[in-house]
């Protein structure tokens, strides 16, 4: 061992370093006790301005670097060197090629290896990918893994079945994996989409009543809560309805049972819990590694930031009991006076208010809203009155799409003897819709109004107990004559069956379809989220997904849209900082931000912007996060295909980076690729577990 | 699109599922408001017992599975399928082989690809590896990356130089990378180790004074704080000292300047900050993925858990001012009476107490301690008195190794006129040691005592200001006659130079060497940690590393041992939960747990076990975490090579899983592999940046 020690003297050393060190030393000495002394060595962590400035500086440096051909070269070389040094870190053994006879697996997904330049079939700037190697599935036994995967796949197939039937949406990627697991070929033609009416052109009259199609002469009858459509009166008398597929009560309760049993299954809980934890950590690693690259992508996207990205929102005219409970003024008469479409001044005040909001939105240009209008099911006239109100007051706005909310308050109407049975309530709600669909000529106002309706909501305080256990033995709606309110799942099943059959009939006629978008999982029983998993296109709130790893993971895999309203929740059920929105977003659930009753829970006139602003502040969401949420909002919304193409890009139906047009959405392609590849990776775990036959072959 | 809807009926469905679902539904209904209803669906997160039970159950299942040949087969197949499906997720392009002419890089490290069964040159159970692909270095510009990497490498080379010179330790892996960066061949023979005396055998007398080697007749003289050794008196008079390498003040201050400038350098701060964040996230992902596998490894390690793993500790007899400041009884006379070796009853009470503690340790069998004894430098007799006390009271114990602490209280002695200069203090401390080394025959007691001494500590309240700025212009110790105390860096430099030269002389004679292990970074200026980076083998505390990403990353790369005492800090400087121990451990810094003054800060008789217990509870450390800390403790300690082999395994000098004997340490090989591969990965970033010539070739 050489014991020499080379002495240094000042001339050899960079004088600059010595001076800098001396300055540092002197400064520390002078300010030993002050914060300034430390700030020399630390990175600004708690100071938002410091962080922002540092980020901007970094960006400027990187952008400057991009300009230089010399640096671009060096950068490329570093990348080559890095990929070499990664591959060489594999120790001395021979190089092993992948197995010779690869088994087929879905072709699109991409999880790159650690030491290969990544080549993906879509256009995305280079970024750092997190990958995991070495085991098939962490910390779960083979049996548990197989059992969990199979049950999850079965649950996904159930949702897919209910979604297709109702013209609800189901993610293409998940569908592709499900197909391949069943050895079926996925075809784009088989995809099912809801159909929303495109808004009238500038020169068209939005209130034109003259284009109603002819009468089909079908006859509609709701029996036991299920709508039956007959070709004509004779067929009805013969009791021969048109054959329409729908899930009967027995089928529905059995499907529900499967998911219900699944969410309490130990191995599946463990499996989903682990996967969700992994998703969260993976995102945080992704952010840490690629934050700057995402930021850079957005910055080089000219004339576009969060403020001119389209944002959807859903609003006001909320359900009665809820209103009386939380009415800040405490006077429900005021609410009746101003906010009902049926009060004695013909809903004029309400219409004026709506129109005022609409003008503001139209001016703001980038904000859209999906206000709720109530249909109670007290009488069959409600629809016609609503349609007339809409037309009389000229409430139409290109920045508004209407959603019908049905409060779950049968018990109140029954106790006041307004309704004889739950079946009658369903009839009042749905028969007018079937009639307007079969014979639009005789229901011109409703036919027109329905063009601007995109879905149904089911609303009320979810924490109310029904005391009844839903099953295939539950009385049918015609026999449900007691004053007890039916449980949530019962409401959802009958809403779903009616909407689904209505959609099929409307589709047959080329008319727009409706989505079922219930309030769900804000409070009450977790089983609500199971019912919605089958019946809903998307839900509002979903807070209780926090409590069930299995449901949360299923909502992730099926990319079920969840519209969250942390500020409203804040006032009612959950403290803002405990709201799971940020956690759900990071894991990759399909969340959006919305305002729920903006007149009650917000301080500024711009309730939606207030939700975004506070979310950004409290959770330190990046612009890319905010734009991802805004993009989700548009996807979830009832905007027409044409509008979505305009706001999201022509390929918005494609998933992953291919479906994203950064110039419109301002969501980084890197983020899109991360989400897409991550979903593929999760799904591939399920598809691996399904290859039982291969396993028996491989082990022979 | 097929619109059929298969109806289900009960007979087709697993009756078991239906019953389970009904039970679930009924239970939820019954207990809708209680916590029990939710616990059906959640995973126990806040309840430690629930978590522990769940983990145990998982383990039992996995162990049962291991027994089954059938499941082992299926498991293997799943792994094959998984690696195929990962490799197939690379989209349709042709397979690309790695580059044909790989550039050489260090051979040992391993970072596996995502889709290859990992084959590593050491024995480690399969586990899931986190790897990152796609860029050379996240979010830093080429220039900054290169600049940061080069400066960090330079700092590491500086520490290596100072460590080798002083027979301090430097990690083999880092050294191998540094060699390869300089195109040098790393040789195991070139490694430098401290030499600690093996404890006497059972039949040997630990107080045997008869084996002292002969007088070399060298002459020692400390001039200006630097020891000079002369072959004899004549040579001294000719002023011709033996040529020993040491860093003179100018060299030292220049090296110090480099590191000092580095820690305030913007790009380097950013780079280190990012790497440290990455290390933390990577560990948390590793834990999430492999917690169960690590747990399983430990469980299949029979008759070994945390309680019978060797733990080092360092203890009491602390420095005066500190004592008077924090003495809980408030009577420093009591402390003098009981705890000094030089008081009027000959330190008898103190010796008895030490021996009582020693008996307890010997009985506990698995606990070792490194108590501190003070040498003040007031007079040259201190050493002889201490050695005599040691021998007279037979204080030796196989479970104790002694460390000499030197309080930094020159100013007190000077103001009482006990010392004329700082130089005299250094003489009092070090001349007796040189003399006992040159002529043991005439210093038998001290020679004997030094066998049981393993290092020097430098202690005092670090938050005291010196008001003097250390530089190469600082007065030398002989001229330092003012009442002002020299600054921390000045103390450390002169302690280092004396210990280092003493070690070289002792090594020449085949005698044991000493480590410099100052208290550092508990409070005060961050520059203390820069001084220790050059001069210390390891440090106590290091809390302030939290404030400097550059230093923290350097301490990581150089694996500088840090003995932390959160309970003592808790009482003095830092709230327990804010202590960075857990964060440092997770990132991979070489931390251990120790008790600092166990008589003041602890509530149980077993102060060290109290530290471990509280750390485990507050931070939810796993058994593997605790055993990793305990293993670090033994490595950091002054236990002899023979003892370390006994406690850690024959290969403890090797790094990574090869160096670990799980049967002794109870640290999972998976954990060892993770740490090792992670360190290699970080170092490879530095080594990639050094290949500037290649870059110019590649870009031509």
Coordinates of N, CA and C in Angstrom, one line a residue, chain B residues 15 31 128 153 209 215 249 265 301 376 379 395 431 486 635 684:
Chain B
X15 N -73.2 -21.9 -5.2 CA -74.1 -21.6 -4.1 C -73.3 -20.9 -2.9
X31 N -75.1 -3.7 10.6 CA -74.1 -2.9 11.4 C -73.7 -1.7 10.6
X128 N -38.1 -8.9 -6.2 CA -38.6 -8.0 -7.2 C -37.7 -6.8 -7.2
X153 N -17.1 12.9 -7.5 CA -16.0 11.9 -7.5 C -14.7 12.5 -6.9
X209 N 1.5 -7.6 31.9 CA 2.4 -6.5 31.5 C 3.7 -6.9 30.9
X215 N 12.3 -1.1 23.1 CA 12.4 0.4 22.8 C 13.0 0.6 21.4
X249 N -1.2 21.8 6.7 CA -2.3 22.7 6.8 C -2.9 23.2 5.5
X265 N -22.8 24.4 -4.2 CA -22.9 24.5 -5.6 C -24.3 24.1 -6.1
X301 N -34.8 -18.7 9.1 CA -33.4 -18.6 9.7 C -33.6 -19.1 11.2
X376 N -8.1 15.0 28.9 CA -8.4 16.4 28.7 C -7.3 17.2 28.1
X379 N -2.6 17.7 31.5 CA -1.3 17.4 31.9 C -0.9 16.1 31.3
X395 N -10.7 -3.4 35.3 CA -11.9 -2.9 34.6 C -12.2 -3.7 33.3
X431 N 1.8 13.1 23.1 CA 3.2 12.6 23.3 C 3.2 11.3 24.1
X486 N -10.2 27.3 19.7 CA -10.1 27.1 18.3 C -11.4 26.5 17.7
X635 N -20.2 -3.6 12.5 CA -19.3 -3.1 11.5 C -18.6 -1.8 11.9
X684 N -22.6 4.1 -10.6 CA -22.4 3.9 -12.1 C -22.8 5.3 -12.8

